[in-house]
PDB file of C-alpha atoms in Angstrom:
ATOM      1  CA  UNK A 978     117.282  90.177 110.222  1.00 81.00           C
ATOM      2  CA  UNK A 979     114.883  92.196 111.620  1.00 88.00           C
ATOM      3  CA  UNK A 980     111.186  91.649 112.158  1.00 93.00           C
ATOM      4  CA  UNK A 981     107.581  92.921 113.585  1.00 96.00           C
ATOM      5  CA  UNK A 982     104.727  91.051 114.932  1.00 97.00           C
ATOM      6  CA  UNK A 983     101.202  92.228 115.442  1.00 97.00           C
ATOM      7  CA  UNK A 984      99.473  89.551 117.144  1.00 97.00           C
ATOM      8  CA  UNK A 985      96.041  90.833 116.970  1.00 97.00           C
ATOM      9  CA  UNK A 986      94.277  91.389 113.333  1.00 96.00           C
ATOM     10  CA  UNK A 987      91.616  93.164 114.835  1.00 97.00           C
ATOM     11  CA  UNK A 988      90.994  95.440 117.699  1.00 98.00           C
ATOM     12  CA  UNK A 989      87.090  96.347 118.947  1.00 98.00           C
ATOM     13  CA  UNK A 990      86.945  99.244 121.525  1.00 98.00           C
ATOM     14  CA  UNK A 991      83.914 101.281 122.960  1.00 98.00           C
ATOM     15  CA  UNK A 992      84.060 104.613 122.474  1.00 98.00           C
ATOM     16  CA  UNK A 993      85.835 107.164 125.487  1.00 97.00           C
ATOM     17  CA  UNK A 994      87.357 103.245 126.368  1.00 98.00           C
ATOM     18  CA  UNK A 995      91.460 102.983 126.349  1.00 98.00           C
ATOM     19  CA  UNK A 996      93.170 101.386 123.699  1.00 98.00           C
ATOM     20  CA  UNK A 997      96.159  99.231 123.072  1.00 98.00           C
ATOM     21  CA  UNK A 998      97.472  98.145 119.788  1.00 98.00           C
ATOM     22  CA  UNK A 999     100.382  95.535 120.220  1.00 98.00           C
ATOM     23  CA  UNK A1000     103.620  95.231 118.687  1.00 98.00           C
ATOM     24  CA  UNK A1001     106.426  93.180 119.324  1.00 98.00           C
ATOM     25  CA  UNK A1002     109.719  93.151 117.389  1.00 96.00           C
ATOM     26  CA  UNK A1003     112.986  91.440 116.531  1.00 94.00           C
ATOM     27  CA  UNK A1004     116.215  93.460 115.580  1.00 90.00           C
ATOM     28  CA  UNK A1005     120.185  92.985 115.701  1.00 86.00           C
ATOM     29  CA  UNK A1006     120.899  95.983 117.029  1.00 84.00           C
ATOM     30  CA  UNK A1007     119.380  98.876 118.872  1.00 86.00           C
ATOM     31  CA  UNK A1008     115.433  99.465 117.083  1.00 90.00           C
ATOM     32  CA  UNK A1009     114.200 102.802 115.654  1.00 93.00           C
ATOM     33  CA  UNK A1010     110.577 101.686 116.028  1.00 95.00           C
ATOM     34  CA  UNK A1011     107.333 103.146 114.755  1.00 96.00           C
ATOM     35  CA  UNK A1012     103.930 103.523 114.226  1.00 98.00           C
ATOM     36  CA  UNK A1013     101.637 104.772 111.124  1.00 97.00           C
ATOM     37  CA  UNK A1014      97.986 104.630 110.834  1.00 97.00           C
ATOM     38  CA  UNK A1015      96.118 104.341 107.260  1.00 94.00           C
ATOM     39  CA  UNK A1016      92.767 105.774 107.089  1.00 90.00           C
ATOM     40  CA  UNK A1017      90.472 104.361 105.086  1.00 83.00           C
ATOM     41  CA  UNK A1018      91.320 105.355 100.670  1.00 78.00           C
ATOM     42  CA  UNK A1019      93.968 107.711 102.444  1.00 81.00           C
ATOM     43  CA  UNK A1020      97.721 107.352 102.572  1.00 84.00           C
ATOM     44  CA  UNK A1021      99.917 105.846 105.391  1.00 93.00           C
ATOM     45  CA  UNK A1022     100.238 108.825 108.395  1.00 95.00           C
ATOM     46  CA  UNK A1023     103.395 108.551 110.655  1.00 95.00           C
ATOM     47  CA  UNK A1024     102.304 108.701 114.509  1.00 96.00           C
ATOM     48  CA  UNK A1025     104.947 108.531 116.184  1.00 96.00           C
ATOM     49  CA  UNK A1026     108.604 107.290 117.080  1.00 95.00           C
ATOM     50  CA  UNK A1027     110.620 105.984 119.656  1.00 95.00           C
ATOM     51  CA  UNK A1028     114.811 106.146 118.740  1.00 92.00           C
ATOM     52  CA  UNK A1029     115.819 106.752 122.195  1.00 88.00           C
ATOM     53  CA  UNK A1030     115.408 108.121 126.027  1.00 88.00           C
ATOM     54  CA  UNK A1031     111.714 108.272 127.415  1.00 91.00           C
ATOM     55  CA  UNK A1032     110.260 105.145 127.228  1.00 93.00           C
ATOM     56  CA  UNK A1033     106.661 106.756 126.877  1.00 96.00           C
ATOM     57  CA  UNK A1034     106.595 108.283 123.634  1.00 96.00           C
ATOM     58  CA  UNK A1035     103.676 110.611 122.101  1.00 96.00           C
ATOM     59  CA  UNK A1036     102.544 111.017 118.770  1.00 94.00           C
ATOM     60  CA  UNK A1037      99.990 112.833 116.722  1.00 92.00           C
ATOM     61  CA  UNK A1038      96.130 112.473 117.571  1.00 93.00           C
ATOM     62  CA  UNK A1039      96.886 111.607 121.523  1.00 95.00           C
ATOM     63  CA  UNK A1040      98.452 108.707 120.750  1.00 97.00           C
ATOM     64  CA  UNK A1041     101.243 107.522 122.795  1.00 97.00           C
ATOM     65  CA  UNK A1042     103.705 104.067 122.830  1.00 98.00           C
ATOM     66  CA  UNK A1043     105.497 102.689 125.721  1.00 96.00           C
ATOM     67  CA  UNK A1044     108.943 100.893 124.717  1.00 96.00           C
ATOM     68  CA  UNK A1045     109.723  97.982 127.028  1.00 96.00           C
ATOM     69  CA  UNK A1046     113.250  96.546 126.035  1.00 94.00           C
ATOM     70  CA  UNK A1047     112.989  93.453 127.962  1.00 95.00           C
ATOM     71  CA  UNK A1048     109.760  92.471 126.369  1.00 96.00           C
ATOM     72  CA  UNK A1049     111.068  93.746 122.849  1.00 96.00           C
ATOM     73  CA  UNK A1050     107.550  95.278 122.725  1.00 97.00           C
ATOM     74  CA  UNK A1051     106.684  98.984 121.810  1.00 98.00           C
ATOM     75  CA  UNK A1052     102.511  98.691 122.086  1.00 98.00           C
ATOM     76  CA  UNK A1053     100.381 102.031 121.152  1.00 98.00           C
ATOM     77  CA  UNK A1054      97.979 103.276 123.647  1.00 98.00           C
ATOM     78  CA  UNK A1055      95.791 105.886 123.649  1.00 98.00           C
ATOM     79  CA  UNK A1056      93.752 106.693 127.259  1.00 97.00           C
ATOM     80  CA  UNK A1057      90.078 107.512 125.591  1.00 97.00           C
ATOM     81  CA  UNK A1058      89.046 105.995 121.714  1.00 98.00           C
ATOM     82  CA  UNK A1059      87.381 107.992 119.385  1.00 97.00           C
ATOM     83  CA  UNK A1060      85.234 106.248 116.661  1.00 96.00           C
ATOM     84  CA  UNK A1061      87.647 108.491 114.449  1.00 95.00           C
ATOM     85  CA  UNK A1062      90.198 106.454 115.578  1.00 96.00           C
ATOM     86  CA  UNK A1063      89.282 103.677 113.486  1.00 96.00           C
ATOM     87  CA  UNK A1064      91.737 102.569 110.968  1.00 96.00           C
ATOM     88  CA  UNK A1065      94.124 100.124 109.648  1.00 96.00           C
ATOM     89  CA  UNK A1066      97.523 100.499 111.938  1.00 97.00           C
ATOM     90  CA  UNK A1067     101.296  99.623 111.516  1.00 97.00           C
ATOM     91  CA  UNK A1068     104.376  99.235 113.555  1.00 98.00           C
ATOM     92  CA  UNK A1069     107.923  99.200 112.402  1.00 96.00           C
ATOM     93  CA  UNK A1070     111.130  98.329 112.900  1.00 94.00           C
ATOM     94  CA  UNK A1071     114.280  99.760 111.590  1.00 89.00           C
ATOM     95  CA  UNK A1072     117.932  98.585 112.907  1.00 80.00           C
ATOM     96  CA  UNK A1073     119.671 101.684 113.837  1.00 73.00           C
ATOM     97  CA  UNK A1074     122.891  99.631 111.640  1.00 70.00           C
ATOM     98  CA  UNK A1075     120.423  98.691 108.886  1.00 62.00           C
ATOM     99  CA  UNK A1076     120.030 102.257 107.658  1.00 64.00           C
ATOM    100  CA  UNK A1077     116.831 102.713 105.135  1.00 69.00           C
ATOM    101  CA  UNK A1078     114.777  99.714 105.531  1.00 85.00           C
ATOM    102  CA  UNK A1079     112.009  99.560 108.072  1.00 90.00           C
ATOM    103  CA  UNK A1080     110.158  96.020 108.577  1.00 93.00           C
ATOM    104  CA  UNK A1081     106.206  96.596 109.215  1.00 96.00           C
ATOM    105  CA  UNK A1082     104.121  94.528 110.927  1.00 96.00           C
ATOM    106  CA  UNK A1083     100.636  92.856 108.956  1.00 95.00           C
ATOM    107  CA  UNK A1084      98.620  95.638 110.434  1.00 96.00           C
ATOM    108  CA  UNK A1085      96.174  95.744 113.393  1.00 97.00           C
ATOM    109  CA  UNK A1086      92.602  96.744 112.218  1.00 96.00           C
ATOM    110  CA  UNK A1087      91.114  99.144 115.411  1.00 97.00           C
ATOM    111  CA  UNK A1088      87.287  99.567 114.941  1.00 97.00           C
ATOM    112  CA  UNK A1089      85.871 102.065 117.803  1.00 97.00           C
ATOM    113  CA  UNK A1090      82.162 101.801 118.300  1.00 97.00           C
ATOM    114  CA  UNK A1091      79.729 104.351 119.281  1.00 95.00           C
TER     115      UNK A1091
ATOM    116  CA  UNK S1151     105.493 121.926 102.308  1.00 65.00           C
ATOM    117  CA  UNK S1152     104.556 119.888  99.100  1.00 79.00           C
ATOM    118  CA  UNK S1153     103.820 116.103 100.612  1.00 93.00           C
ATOM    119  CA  UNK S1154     105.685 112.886  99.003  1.00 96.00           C
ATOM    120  CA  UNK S1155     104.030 112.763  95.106  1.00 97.00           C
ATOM    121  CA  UNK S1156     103.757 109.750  93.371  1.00 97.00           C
ATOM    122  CA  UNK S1157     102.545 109.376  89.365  1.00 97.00           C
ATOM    123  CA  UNK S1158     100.389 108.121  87.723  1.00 97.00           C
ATOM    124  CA  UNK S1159      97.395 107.260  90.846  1.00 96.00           C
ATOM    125  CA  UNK S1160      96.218 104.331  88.722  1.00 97.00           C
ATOM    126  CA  UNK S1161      97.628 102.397  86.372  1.00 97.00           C
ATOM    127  CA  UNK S1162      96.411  99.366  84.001  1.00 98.00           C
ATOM    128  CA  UNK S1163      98.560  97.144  82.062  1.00 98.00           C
ATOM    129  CA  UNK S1164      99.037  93.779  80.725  1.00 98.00           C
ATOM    130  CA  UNK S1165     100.709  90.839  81.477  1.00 98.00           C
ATOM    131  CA  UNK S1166     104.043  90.827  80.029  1.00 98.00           C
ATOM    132  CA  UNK S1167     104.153  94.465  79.683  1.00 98.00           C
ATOM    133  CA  UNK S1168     106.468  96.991  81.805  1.00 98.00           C
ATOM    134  CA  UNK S1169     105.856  99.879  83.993  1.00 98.00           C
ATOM    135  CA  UNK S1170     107.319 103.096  85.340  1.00 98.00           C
ATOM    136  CA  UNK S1171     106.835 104.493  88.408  1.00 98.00           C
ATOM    137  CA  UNK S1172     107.739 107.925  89.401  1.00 98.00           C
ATOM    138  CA  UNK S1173     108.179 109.583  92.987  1.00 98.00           C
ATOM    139  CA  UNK S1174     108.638 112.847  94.148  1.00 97.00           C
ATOM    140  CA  UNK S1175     109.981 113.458  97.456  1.00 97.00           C
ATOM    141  CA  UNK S1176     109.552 116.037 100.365  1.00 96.00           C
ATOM    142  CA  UNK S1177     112.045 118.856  99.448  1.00 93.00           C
ATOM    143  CA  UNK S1178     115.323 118.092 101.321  1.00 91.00           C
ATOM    144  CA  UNK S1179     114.753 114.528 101.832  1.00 92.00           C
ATOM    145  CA  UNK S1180     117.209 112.450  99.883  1.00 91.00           C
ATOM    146  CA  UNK S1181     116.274 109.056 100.900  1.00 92.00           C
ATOM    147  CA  UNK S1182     113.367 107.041  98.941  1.00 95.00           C
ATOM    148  CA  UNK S1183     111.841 103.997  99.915  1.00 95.00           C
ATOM    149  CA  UNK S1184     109.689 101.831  98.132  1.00 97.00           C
ATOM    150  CA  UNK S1185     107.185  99.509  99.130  1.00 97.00           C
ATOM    151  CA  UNK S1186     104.521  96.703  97.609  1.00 97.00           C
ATOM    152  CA  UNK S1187     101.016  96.769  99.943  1.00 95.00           C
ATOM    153  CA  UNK S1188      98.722  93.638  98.839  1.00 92.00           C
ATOM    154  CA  UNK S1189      95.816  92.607 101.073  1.00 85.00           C
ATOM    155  CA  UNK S1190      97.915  89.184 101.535  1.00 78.00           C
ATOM    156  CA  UNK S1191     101.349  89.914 102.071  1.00 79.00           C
ATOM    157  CA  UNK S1192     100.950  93.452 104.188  1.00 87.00           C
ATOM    158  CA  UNK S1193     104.129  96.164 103.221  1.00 93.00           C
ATOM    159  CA  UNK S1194     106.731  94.212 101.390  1.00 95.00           C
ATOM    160  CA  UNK S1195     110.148  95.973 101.226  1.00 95.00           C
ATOM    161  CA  UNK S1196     111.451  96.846  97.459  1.00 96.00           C
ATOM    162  CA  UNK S1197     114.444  99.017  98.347  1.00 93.00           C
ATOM    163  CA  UNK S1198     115.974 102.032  99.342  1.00 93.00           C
ATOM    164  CA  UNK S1199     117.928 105.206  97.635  1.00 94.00           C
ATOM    165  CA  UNK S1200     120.062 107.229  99.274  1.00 92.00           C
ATOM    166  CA  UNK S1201     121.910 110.568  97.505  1.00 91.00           C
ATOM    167  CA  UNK S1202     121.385 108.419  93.984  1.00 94.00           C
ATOM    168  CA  UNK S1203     122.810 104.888  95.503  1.00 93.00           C
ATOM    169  CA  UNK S1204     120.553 102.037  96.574  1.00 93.00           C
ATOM    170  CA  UNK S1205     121.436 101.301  99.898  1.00 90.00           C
ATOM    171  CA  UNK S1206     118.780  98.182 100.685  1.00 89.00           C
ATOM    172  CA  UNK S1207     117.121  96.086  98.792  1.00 92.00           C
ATOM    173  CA  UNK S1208     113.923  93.773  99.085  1.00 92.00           C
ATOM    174  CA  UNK S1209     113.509  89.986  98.402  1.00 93.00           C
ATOM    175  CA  UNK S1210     112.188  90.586  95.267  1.00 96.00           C
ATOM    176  CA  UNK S1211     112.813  89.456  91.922  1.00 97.00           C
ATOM    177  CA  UNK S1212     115.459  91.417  89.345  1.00 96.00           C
ATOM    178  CA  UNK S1213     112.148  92.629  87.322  1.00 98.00           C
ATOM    179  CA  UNK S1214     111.935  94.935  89.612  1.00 98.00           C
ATOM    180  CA  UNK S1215     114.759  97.986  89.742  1.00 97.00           C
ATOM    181  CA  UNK S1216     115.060 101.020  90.830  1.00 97.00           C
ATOM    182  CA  UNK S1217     116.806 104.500  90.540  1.00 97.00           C
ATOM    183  CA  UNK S1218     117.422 108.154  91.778  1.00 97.00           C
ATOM    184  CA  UNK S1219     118.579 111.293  90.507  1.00 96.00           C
ATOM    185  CA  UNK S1220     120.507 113.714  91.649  1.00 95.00           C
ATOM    186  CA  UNK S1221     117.158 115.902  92.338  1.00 93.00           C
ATOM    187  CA  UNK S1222     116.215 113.139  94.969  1.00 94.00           C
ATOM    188  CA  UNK S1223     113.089 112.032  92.606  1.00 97.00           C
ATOM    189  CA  UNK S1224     113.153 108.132  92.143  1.00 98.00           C
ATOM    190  CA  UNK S1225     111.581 105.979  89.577  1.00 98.00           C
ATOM    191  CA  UNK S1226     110.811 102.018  89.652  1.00 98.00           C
ATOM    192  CA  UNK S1227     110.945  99.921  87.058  1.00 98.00           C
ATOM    193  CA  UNK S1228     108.942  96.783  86.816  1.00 98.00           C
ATOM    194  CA  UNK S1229     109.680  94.381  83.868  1.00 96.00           C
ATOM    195  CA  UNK S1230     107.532  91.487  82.252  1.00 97.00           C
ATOM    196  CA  UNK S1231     104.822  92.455  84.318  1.00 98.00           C
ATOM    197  CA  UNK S1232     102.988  88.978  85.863  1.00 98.00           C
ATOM    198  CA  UNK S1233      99.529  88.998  87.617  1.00 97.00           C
ATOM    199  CA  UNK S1234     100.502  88.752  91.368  1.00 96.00           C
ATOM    200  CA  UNK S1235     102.653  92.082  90.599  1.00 97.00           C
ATOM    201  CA  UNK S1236      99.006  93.691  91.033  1.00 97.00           C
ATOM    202  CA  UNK S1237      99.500  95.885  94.028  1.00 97.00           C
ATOM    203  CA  UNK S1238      99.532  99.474  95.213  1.00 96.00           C
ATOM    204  CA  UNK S1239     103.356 100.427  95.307  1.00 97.00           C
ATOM    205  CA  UNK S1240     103.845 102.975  97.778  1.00 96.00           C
ATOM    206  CA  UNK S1241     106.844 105.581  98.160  1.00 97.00           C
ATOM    207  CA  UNK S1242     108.195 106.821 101.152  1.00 96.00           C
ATOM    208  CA  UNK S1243     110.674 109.935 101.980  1.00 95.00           C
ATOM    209  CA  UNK S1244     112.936 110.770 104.995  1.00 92.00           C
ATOM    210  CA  UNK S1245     115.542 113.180 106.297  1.00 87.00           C
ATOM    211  CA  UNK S1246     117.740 110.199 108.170  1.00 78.00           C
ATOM    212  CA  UNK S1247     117.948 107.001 109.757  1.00 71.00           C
ATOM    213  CA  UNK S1248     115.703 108.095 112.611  1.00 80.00           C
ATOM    214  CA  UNK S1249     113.545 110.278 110.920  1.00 86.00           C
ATOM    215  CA  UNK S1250     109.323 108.455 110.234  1.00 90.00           C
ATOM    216  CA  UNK S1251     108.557 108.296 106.753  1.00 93.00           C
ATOM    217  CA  UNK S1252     106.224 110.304 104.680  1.00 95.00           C
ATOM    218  CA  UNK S1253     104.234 108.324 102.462  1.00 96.00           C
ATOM    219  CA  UNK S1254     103.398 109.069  98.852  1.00 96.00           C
ATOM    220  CA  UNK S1255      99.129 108.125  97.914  1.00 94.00           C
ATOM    221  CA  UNK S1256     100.488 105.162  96.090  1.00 95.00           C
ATOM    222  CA  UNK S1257     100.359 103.923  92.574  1.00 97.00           C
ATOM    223  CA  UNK S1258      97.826 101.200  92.212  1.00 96.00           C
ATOM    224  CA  UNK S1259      98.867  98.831  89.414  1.00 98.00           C
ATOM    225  CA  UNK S1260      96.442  96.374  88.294  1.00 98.00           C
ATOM    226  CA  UNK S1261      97.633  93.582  85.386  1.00 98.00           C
ATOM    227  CA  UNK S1262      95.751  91.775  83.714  1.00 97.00           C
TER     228      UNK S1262
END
């Protein structure tokens, strides 16, 4: 079974502040993991993905996500918000054996404030 | 490149009824997913097609199938339609295992 946790329902950040969204996850084998944002009355946007080498990964929008193995956590970052950024955002887990189904996470809602 | 389409955008039907669903994926992607987004329950997994066969599928009950054709395009099926089906069922398309998904708008199915 695989599985995604977002421990934090909502995330408040100043504007030009860093970010961090967290994710933690639970697979059998080795995780495809990634992260979508969903803009408010728009459709869900992949960000980005980590499947293998670099830890650090970068996505769309400045967005980056560092995968930590032993902490089975792959947390999205971004060094300076924008009050753009604010939306509704997903991680997700797919087992690289369990091909087709990704597990997401409830959602993390990131409000950035003038 | 024509994004992931999904028909109809809304849809409004009553209890007991059944519904069709209809997604169109990104040209060259052959795997569909299909998911169930309610402010409660988050993204629920339905199930996934692959080159016409359903490779995964959700924890949800048999009213709710699935296909694909051999042009890629998938259609769900929702039978005896019950109030907490009320949702916005979202389709997803990718090239392969590691590939992100491209999301569809959604169908938002109300019952009443």
């Amino acid at each position: 079974a695989q599985s995604v946790a977002q421990p934090e329902d909502q995330v408040n950040v100043a504007e030009g502040n860093p970010l961090t969204v967290k994710c933690t996850y639970s697979v059998s084998g080795n995780p495809y993991l990634f992260w979508y944002v969903q803009y408010p009355n728009r459709g869900l946007q992949f960000l980005l993905k980590y499947i293998t080498g670099d830890n650090l990964v970068k996505g769309s929008y400045g967005f980056e996500a560092e995968f930590n193995k032993s902490q089975t956590s792959f947390h999205l970052k971004k060094p300076s918000a924008l009050v753009s950024d604010s939306a509704l955002y997903f991680c997700a887990v797919r087992d690289n054996t369990n091909a087709g189904k990704s597990t997401f996470g409830d959602g993390t809602t990131l409000t950035v404030k003038p | 490149k024509a994004g992931v389409t999904q028909t109809p955008r809304y849809l409004i039907k009553t209890r007991g009824q059944q519904v069709t669903l209809s997604c169109s994926p990104i040209s060259g992607h052959r795997s569909v997913s299909w998911y169930q987004q309610t402010p409660g329950q988050g993204l629920q997994f339905l199930f996934e097609y692959f080159s016409e066969t359903q490779r995964n599928k959700g924890n949800f009950p048999g009213r709710f199938s699935g296909r694909q054709f051999s042009n890629s395009r998938s259609e769900m099926n929702v039978s005896t339609l019950e109030l907490g089906d009320s949702a916005l069922y979202l389709c997803a398309s990718s090239s392969g295992t590691g590939d992100g998904y491209t999301f569809g708008s959604g169908t938002r199915l109300t019952v009443v």
